[in-house]
């Protein structure tokens, strides 16, 4: 048994190396070759760059499915076909944002501001329309400056996905919601789709480097609600909408 466990650990480590090697090779070598010509040629360079990112990460998860046969993915059609919406999700693993990018060809989200300082990758993030985070706030200056472009992005069929908790939950419980995303939805007059993410933290646990390739697991994404408030109503309340969303997530815990 000790020998078998050692072999399994080595296998999990090798699978992890293969997956992250593909991930990094794509961002550092393959994709930069495409960035500049796409940026120059494409009529909508932001949409084209988003789609490149989408295809890269779609391939990443195809490779994940091939190498880690004990992990299954259940992502219904109603999730895959979301468009022109603000998507609000719980956040339990590093895999959550890249999984969502792999689902939606046109997507923007809020990214840690430090990534915008990385050569080439930072250029890609800016020109693809991703938004740098602001410390302790959702509606930072960069977000406010990008509101009109976000509105145009949603009108063209794209999605803005946000984790209102702001960081990953290490115990699966919900952290307090930042209400900024609901203000964005109001400004853009967009529906709010609530997606509950389940068990990505079993495949890739917060604080760990190794993928869990040994345990059986089913990663599920579920559309648990659609909020379409009357934004023009005198009775509209951002706090009330945020609380309504939170209660729907709490029912899944």
mmCIF file of C-alpha atoms in Angstrom:
data_model
loop_
_atom_site.group_PDB
_atom_site.id
_atom_site.type_symbol
_atom_site.label_atom_id
_atom_site.label_comp_id
_atom_site.label_asym_id
_atom_site.label_seq_id
_atom_site.Cartn_x
_atom_site.Cartn_y
_atom_site.Cartn_z
ATOM 1 C CA UNK A 1 0.000 0.000 0.000
ATOM 2 C CA UNK A 2 2.725 2.555 0.817
ATOM 3 C CA UNK A 3 4.308 1.802 -2.570
ATOM 4 C CA UNK A 4 0.983 2.235 -4.360
ATOM 5 C CA UNK A 5 0.357 5.560 -2.614
ATOM 6 C CA UNK A 6 3.825 6.745 -3.603
ATOM 7 C CA UNK A 7 3.165 5.796 -7.227
ATOM 8 C CA UNK A 8 -0.166 7.639 -7.136
ATOM 9 C CA UNK A 9 1.482 10.772 -5.737
ATOM 10 C CA UNK A 10 4.132 10.683 -8.459
ATOM 11 C CA UNK A 11 1.401 10.246 -11.080
ATOM 12 C CA UNK A 12 -0.551 13.216 -9.704
ATOM 13 C CA UNK A 13 2.632 15.308 -9.707
ATOM 14 C CA UNK A 14 3.388 14.394 -13.335
ATOM 15 C CA UNK A 15 -0.165 15.226 -14.415
ATOM 16 C CA UNK A 16 0.117 18.566 -12.634
ATOM 17 C CA UNK A 17 3.385 19.355 -14.422
ATOM 18 C CA UNK A 18 1.853 18.531 -17.810
ATOM 19 C CA UNK A 19 -1.198 20.708 -17.198
ATOM 20 C CA UNK A 20 0.698 23.730 -15.907
ATOM 21 C CA UNK A 21 3.343 23.317 -18.626
ATOM 22 C CA UNK A 22 0.605 23.584 -21.259
ATOM 23 C CA UNK A 23 -1.008 26.493 -19.415
ATOM 24 C CA UNK A 24 2.218 28.507 -19.153
ATOM 25 C CA UNK A 25 3.568 27.542 -22.585
ATOM 26 C CA UNK A 26 0.348 28.819 -24.098
ATOM 27 C CA UNK A 27 0.489 32.189 -22.342
ATOM 28 C CA UNK A 28 4.241 32.702 -22.663
ATOM 29 C CA UNK A 29 4.949 31.285 -26.135
ATOM 30 C CA UNK A 30 1.969 30.295 -28.293
ATOM 31 C CA UNK A 31 -0.514 33.060 -27.598
ATOM 32 C CA UNK A 32 1.929 35.999 -27.824
ATOM 33 C CA UNK A 33 2.623 34.915 -31.411
ATOM 34 C CA UNK A 34 -1.074 35.506 -32.146
ATOM 35 C CA UNK A 35 -1.660 38.625 -30.056
ATOM 36 C CA UNK A 36 -0.108 41.251 -32.319
ATOM 37 C CA UNK A 37 -1.430 40.066 -35.727
ATOM 38 C CA UNK A 38 -4.913 39.567 -34.252
ATOM 39 C CA UNK A 39 -4.765 42.992 -32.607
ATOM 40 C CA UNK A 40 -3.801 44.597 -35.931
ATOM 41 C CA UNK A 41 -6.109 42.659 -38.274
ATOM 42 C CA UNK A 42 -9.285 42.044 -36.268
ATOM 43 C CA UNK A 43 -12.043 44.656 -36.476
ATOM 44 C CA UNK A 44 -12.892 44.026 -32.830
ATOM 45 C CA UNK A 45 -9.513 43.242 -31.311
ATOM 46 C CA UNK A 46 -10.848 42.891 -27.750
ATOM 47 C CA UNK A 47 -13.381 40.249 -28.816
ATOM 48 C CA UNK A 48 -10.724 38.413 -30.832
ATOM 49 C CA UNK A 49 -8.292 38.364 -27.904
ATOM 50 C CA UNK A 50 -11.039 37.144 -25.572
ATOM 51 C CA UNK A 51 -11.780 34.317 -27.990
ATOM 52 C CA UNK A 52 -8.106 33.338 -28.155
ATOM 53 C CA UNK A 53 -8.065 33.107 -24.372
ATOM 54 C CA UNK A 54 -11.305 31.100 -24.460
ATOM 55 C CA UNK A 55 -9.906 28.549 -26.937
ATOM 56 C CA UNK A 56 -6.643 28.191 -25.002
ATOM 57 C CA UNK A 57 -8.449 27.436 -21.741
ATOM 58 C CA UNK A 58 -11.029 25.228 -23.437
ATOM 59 C CA UNK A 59 -8.094 23.099 -24.603
ATOM 60 C CA UNK A 60 -6.653 23.201 -21.069
ATOM 61 C CA UNK A 61 -9.809 21.630 -19.656
ATOM 62 C CA UNK A 62 -10.003 19.124 -22.520
ATOM 63 C CA UNK A 63 -6.496 18.034 -21.524
ATOM 64 C CA UNK A 64 -7.582 17.950 -17.875
ATOM 65 C CA UNK A 65 -10.491 15.642 -18.734
ATOM 66 C CA UNK A 66 -8.162 13.382 -20.723
ATOM 67 C CA UNK A 67 -5.515 13.095 -18.004
ATOM 68 C CA UNK A 68 -7.762 13.025 -14.934
ATOM 69 C CA UNK A 69 -10.408 10.470 -15.835
ATOM 70 C CA UNK A 70 -11.870 10.348 -12.328
ATOM 71 C CA UNK A 71 -13.030 13.947 -12.550
ATOM 72 C CA UNK A 72 -16.223 14.597 -14.484
ATOM 73 C CA UNK A 73 -17.776 17.911 -15.488
ATOM 74 C CA UNK A 74 -21.513 18.590 -15.483
ATOM 75 C CA UNK A 75 -22.180 21.921 -17.165
ATOM 76 C CA UNK A 76 -25.725 22.223 -18.515
ATOM 77 C CA UNK A 77 -26.667 23.907 -21.762
ATOM 78 C CA UNK A 78 -28.434 26.734 -19.929
ATOM 79 C CA UNK A 79 -25.084 27.732 -18.400
ATOM 80 C CA UNK A 80 -23.080 27.403 -21.611
ATOM 81 C CA UNK A 81 -25.550 29.560 -23.544
ATOM 82 C CA UNK A 82 -25.553 32.529 -21.161
ATOM 83 C CA UNK A 83 -24.911 35.805 -22.971
ATOM 84 C CA UNK A 84 -25.471 39.548 -22.545
ATOM 85 C CA UNK A 85 -25.502 39.112 -18.778
ATOM 86 C CA UNK A 86 -23.661 39.885 -15.591
ATOM 87 C CA UNK A 87 -22.715 36.512 -14.104
ATOM 88 C CA UNK A 88 -22.305 36.238 -10.332
ATOM 89 C CA UNK A 89 -20.579 33.148 -8.906
ATOM 90 C CA UNK A 90 -19.305 31.709 -5.661
ATOM 91 C CA UNK A 91 -15.524 31.238 -5.558
ATOM 92 C CA UNK A 92 -13.871 28.101 -4.158
ATOM 93 C CA UNK A 93 -10.806 27.435 -6.336
ATOM 94 C CA UNK A 94 -8.236 29.054 -8.594
ATOM 95 C CA UNK A 95 -9.836 27.025 -11.389
ATOM 96 C CA UNK A 96 -13.144 28.923 -11.195
ATOM 97 C CA UNK A 97 -12.257 31.938 -13.383
ATOM 98 C CA UNK A 98 -10.375 29.946 -16.008
ATOM 99 C CA UNK A 99 -13.233 27.431 -16.180
ATOM 100 C CA UNK A 100 -15.679 30.265 -16.879
ATOM 101 C CA UNK A 101 -13.400 31.708 -19.566
ATOM 102 C CA UNK A 102 -13.340 28.255 -21.191
ATOM 103 C CA UNK A 103 -17.161 28.336 -21.388
ATOM 104 C CA UNK A 104 -17.779 31.815 -22.809
ATOM 105 C CA UNK A 105 -16.079 32.981 -26.036
ATOM 106 C CA UNK A 106 -16.768 36.620 -25.130
ATOM 107 C CA UNK A 107 -16.056 37.371 -21.494
ATOM 108 C CA UNK A 108 -14.469 39.986 -19.284
ATOM 109 C CA UNK A 109 -13.813 39.894 -15.582
ATOM 110 C CA UNK A 110 -11.888 41.608 -12.823
ATOM 111 C CA UNK A 111 -8.240 40.527 -12.617
ATOM 112 C CA UNK A 112 -5.651 41.157 -9.909
ATOM 113 C CA UNK A 113 -3.901 44.402 -10.763
ATOM 114 C CA UNK A 114 -0.458 42.784 -10.348
ATOM 115 C CA UNK A 115 -1.047 40.678 -13.478
ATOM 116 C CA UNK A 116 -1.295 43.863 -15.547
ATOM 117 C CA UNK A 117 2.369 44.538 -14.748
ATOM 118 C CA UNK A 118 3.533 41.251 -16.307
ATOM 119 C CA UNK A 119 5.210 41.837 -19.713
ATOM 120 C CA UNK A 120 3.104 40.741 -22.711
ATOM 121 C CA UNK A 121 0.421 39.181 -20.494
ATOM 122 C CA UNK A 122 -0.431 42.584 -19.037
ATOM 123 C CA UNK A 123 -0.697 44.022 -22.550
ATOM 124 C CA UNK A 124 -3.061 41.193 -23.459
ATOM 125 C CA UNK A 125 -5.276 41.786 -20.406
ATOM 126 C CA UNK A 126 -5.598 45.503 -21.118
ATOM 127 C CA UNK A 127 -6.369 45.113 -24.803
ATOM 128 C CA UNK A 128 -8.794 42.231 -24.242
ATOM 129 C CA UNK A 129 -10.880 44.446 -21.973
ATOM 130 C CA UNK A 130 -10.185 42.796 -18.622
ATOM 131 C CA UNK A 131 -10.404 45.105 -15.632
ATOM 132 C CA UNK A 132 -7.738 45.561 -12.914
ATOM 133 C CA UNK A 133 -8.974 45.123 -9.374
ATOM 134 C CA UNK A 134 -8.846 47.940 -6.844
ATOM 135 C CA UNK A 135 -7.885 47.221 -3.215
ATOM 136 C CA UNK A 136 -10.930 46.632 -1.017
ATOM 137 C CA UNK A 137 -13.434 47.875 -3.575
ATOM 138 C CA UNK A 138 -15.298 46.626 -6.616
ATOM 139 C CA UNK A 139 -16.061 50.026 -8.140
ATOM 140 C CA UNK A 140 -12.498 51.280 -8.453
ATOM 141 C CA UNK A 141 -11.399 53.976 -10.900
ATOM 142 C CA UNK A 142 -10.573 51.431 -13.610
ATOM 143 C CA UNK A 143 -14.028 49.889 -13.312
ATOM 144 C CA UNK A 144 -15.769 53.265 -13.466
ATOM 145 C CA UNK A 145 -13.719 54.233 -16.530
ATOM 146 C CA UNK A 146 -14.694 50.957 -18.227
ATOM 147 C CA UNK A 147 -18.430 51.055 -17.529
ATOM 148 C CA UNK A 148 -19.378 52.196 -21.025
ATOM 149 C CA UNK A 149 -17.189 49.568 -22.707
ATOM 150 C CA UNK A 150 -18.689 46.902 -20.412
ATOM 151 C CA UNK A 151 -22.164 48.037 -21.451
ATOM 152 C CA UNK A 152 -21.199 47.719 -25.133
ATOM 153 C CA UNK A 153 -19.602 44.328 -24.454
ATOM 154 C CA UNK A 154 -22.816 43.004 -22.876
ATOM 155 C CA UNK A 155 -24.973 44.456 -25.660
ATOM 156 C CA UNK A 156 -22.825 42.567 -28.181
ATOM 157 C CA UNK A 157 -23.532 39.247 -26.455
ATOM 158 C CA UNK A 158 -20.628 39.053 -24.038
ATOM 159 C CA UNK A 159 -20.674 38.301 -20.326
ATOM 160 C CA UNK A 160 -19.087 39.958 -17.339
ATOM 161 C CA UNK A 161 -18.451 37.375 -14.630
ATOM 162 C CA UNK A 162 -17.627 38.429 -11.093
ATOM 163 C CA UNK A 163 -16.973 36.756 -7.748
ATOM 164 C CA UNK A 164 -18.559 39.210 -5.294
ATOM 165 C CA UNK A 165 -16.814 37.563 -2.345
ATOM 166 C CA UNK A 166 -13.587 38.986 -3.761
ATOM 167 C CA UNK A 167 -11.456 35.990 -2.835
ATOM 168 C CA UNK A 168 -11.619 32.212 -2.659
ATOM 169 C CA UNK A 169 -13.466 30.586 0.199
ATOM 170 C CA UNK A 170 -11.290 28.005 1.931
ATOM 171 C CA UNK A 171 -14.139 26.347 3.832
ATOM 172 C CA UNK A 172 -16.891 26.517 1.205
ATOM 173 C CA UNK A 173 -18.904 29.103 3.125
ATOM 174 C CA UNK A 174 -19.879 32.447 1.611
ATOM 175 C CA UNK A 175 -17.918 35.565 2.484
ATOM 176 C CA UNK A 176 -19.653 38.978 2.494
ATOM 177 C CA UNK A 177 -20.735 40.182 -0.960
ATOM 178 C CA UNK A 178 -19.340 43.358 -2.480
ATOM 179 C CA UNK A 179 -22.309 45.214 -3.973
ATOM 180 C CA UNK A 180 -20.334 46.804 -6.821
ATOM 181 C CA UNK A 181 -21.259 44.114 -9.340
ATOM 182 C CA UNK A 182 -24.951 44.853 -8.800
ATOM 183 C CA UNK A 183 -24.288 48.545 -9.460
ATOM 184 C CA UNK A 184 -22.634 47.539 -12.728
ATOM 185 C CA UNK A 185 -25.654 45.449 -13.706
ATOM 186 C CA UNK A 186 -27.894 48.426 -13.004
ATOM 187 C CA UNK A 187 -25.764 50.789 -15.096
ATOM 188 C CA UNK A 188 -25.766 48.320 -17.993
ATOM 189 C CA UNK A 189 -29.450 47.427 -17.526
ATOM 190 C CA UNK A 190 -28.375 43.781 -17.666
ATOM 191 C CA UNK A 191 -29.881 40.608 -16.222
ATOM 192 C CA UNK A 192 -27.948 38.943 -13.416
ATOM 193 C CA UNK A 193 -27.260 35.219 -13.766
ATOM 194 C CA UNK A 194 -26.328 33.340 -10.597
ATOM 195 C CA UNK A 195 -24.043 30.337 -11.111
ATOM 196 C CA UNK A 196 -23.227 27.975 -8.260
ATOM 197 C CA UNK A 197 -19.840 26.286 -8.680
ATOM 198 C CA UNK A 198 -19.360 22.964 -6.925
ATOM 199 C CA UNK A 199 -16.250 20.858 -6.206
ATOM 200 C CA UNK A 200 -13.570 22.653 -8.242
ATOM 201 C CA UNK A 201 -11.844 22.884 -4.853
ATOM 202 C CA UNK A 202 -11.651 19.087 -4.725
ATOM 203 C CA UNK A 203 -9.732 18.996 -8.002
ATOM 204 C CA UNK A 204 -7.444 21.902 -7.127
ATOM 205 C CA UNK A 205 -7.488 22.877 -3.467
ATOM 206 C CA UNK A 206 -6.683 26.425 -2.310
ATOM 207 C CA UNK A 207 -3.118 26.537 -1.047
ATOM 208 C CA UNK A 208 -1.999 23.415 -2.948
ATOM 209 C CA UNK A 209 0.009 23.069 -6.166
ATOM 210 C CA UNK A 210 -0.934 19.488 -7.075
ATOM 211 C CA UNK A 211 -4.101 18.485 -8.917
ATOM 212 C CA UNK A 212 -6.106 15.788 -7.161
ATOM 213 C CA UNK A 213 -5.995 13.121 -9.856
ATOM 214 C CA UNK A 214 -6.823 10.232 -7.523
ATOM 215 C CA UNK A 215 -10.273 10.831 -6.042
ATOM 216 C CA UNK A 216 -13.535 10.529 -7.942
ATOM 217 C CA UNK A 217 -15.124 13.943 -8.329
ATOM 218 C CA UNK A 218 -17.865 15.661 -10.307
ATOM 219 C CA UNK A 219 -17.524 19.379 -10.915
ATOM 220 C CA UNK A 220 -20.927 20.972 -11.392
ATOM 221 C CA UNK A 221 -22.038 24.397 -12.530
ATOM 222 C CA UNK A 222 -25.679 25.211 -11.902
ATOM 223 C CA UNK A 223 -27.744 28.219 -12.889
ATOM 224 C CA UNK A 224 -29.565 28.814 -9.598
ATOM 225 C CA UNK A 225 -31.374 31.987 -10.538
ATOM 226 C CA UNK A 226 -31.843 34.906 -12.905
ATOM 227 C CA UNK A 227 -32.481 38.337 -11.451
ATOM 228 C CA UNK A 228 -34.059 40.955 -13.695
ATOM 229 C CA UNK A 229 -34.847 43.879 -11.395
ATOM 230 C CA UNK A 230 -36.764 46.931 -12.499
ATOM 231 C CA UNK A 231 -33.727 49.190 -12.359
ATOM 232 C CA UNK A 232 -35.808 52.301 -13.077
ATOM 233 C CA UNK A 233 -38.209 51.725 -10.220
ATOM 234 C CA UNK A 234 -38.133 54.177 -7.318
ATOM 235 C CA UNK A 235 -38.179 51.142 -5.046
ATOM 236 C CA UNK A 236 -35.073 49.571 -6.577
ATOM 237 C CA UNK A 237 -32.404 48.780 -3.994
ATOM 238 C CA UNK A 238 -28.914 47.482 -4.760
ATOM 239 C CA UNK A 239 -28.672 46.112 -1.221
ATOM 240 C CA UNK A 240 -31.952 44.224 -1.650
ATOM 241 C CA UNK A 241 -30.814 42.646 -4.932
ATOM 242 C CA UNK A 242 -27.469 41.664 -3.394
ATOM 243 C CA UNK A 243 -29.270 40.097 -0.438
ATOM 244 C CA UNK A 244 -31.636 38.227 -2.752
ATOM 245 C CA UNK A 245 -28.661 36.823 -4.663
ATOM 246 C CA UNK A 246 -26.863 35.830 -1.480
ATOM 247 C CA UNK A 247 -29.901 33.957 -0.147
ATOM 248 C CA UNK A 248 -30.081 31.887 -3.336
ATOM 249 C CA UNK A 249 -26.424 30.909 -2.914
ATOM 250 C CA UNK A 250 -26.917 30.107 0.771
ATOM 251 C CA UNK A 251 -29.664 27.624 -0.139
ATOM 252 C CA UNK A 252 -27.060 25.590 -2.045
ATOM 253 C CA UNK A 253 -24.658 25.295 0.893
#
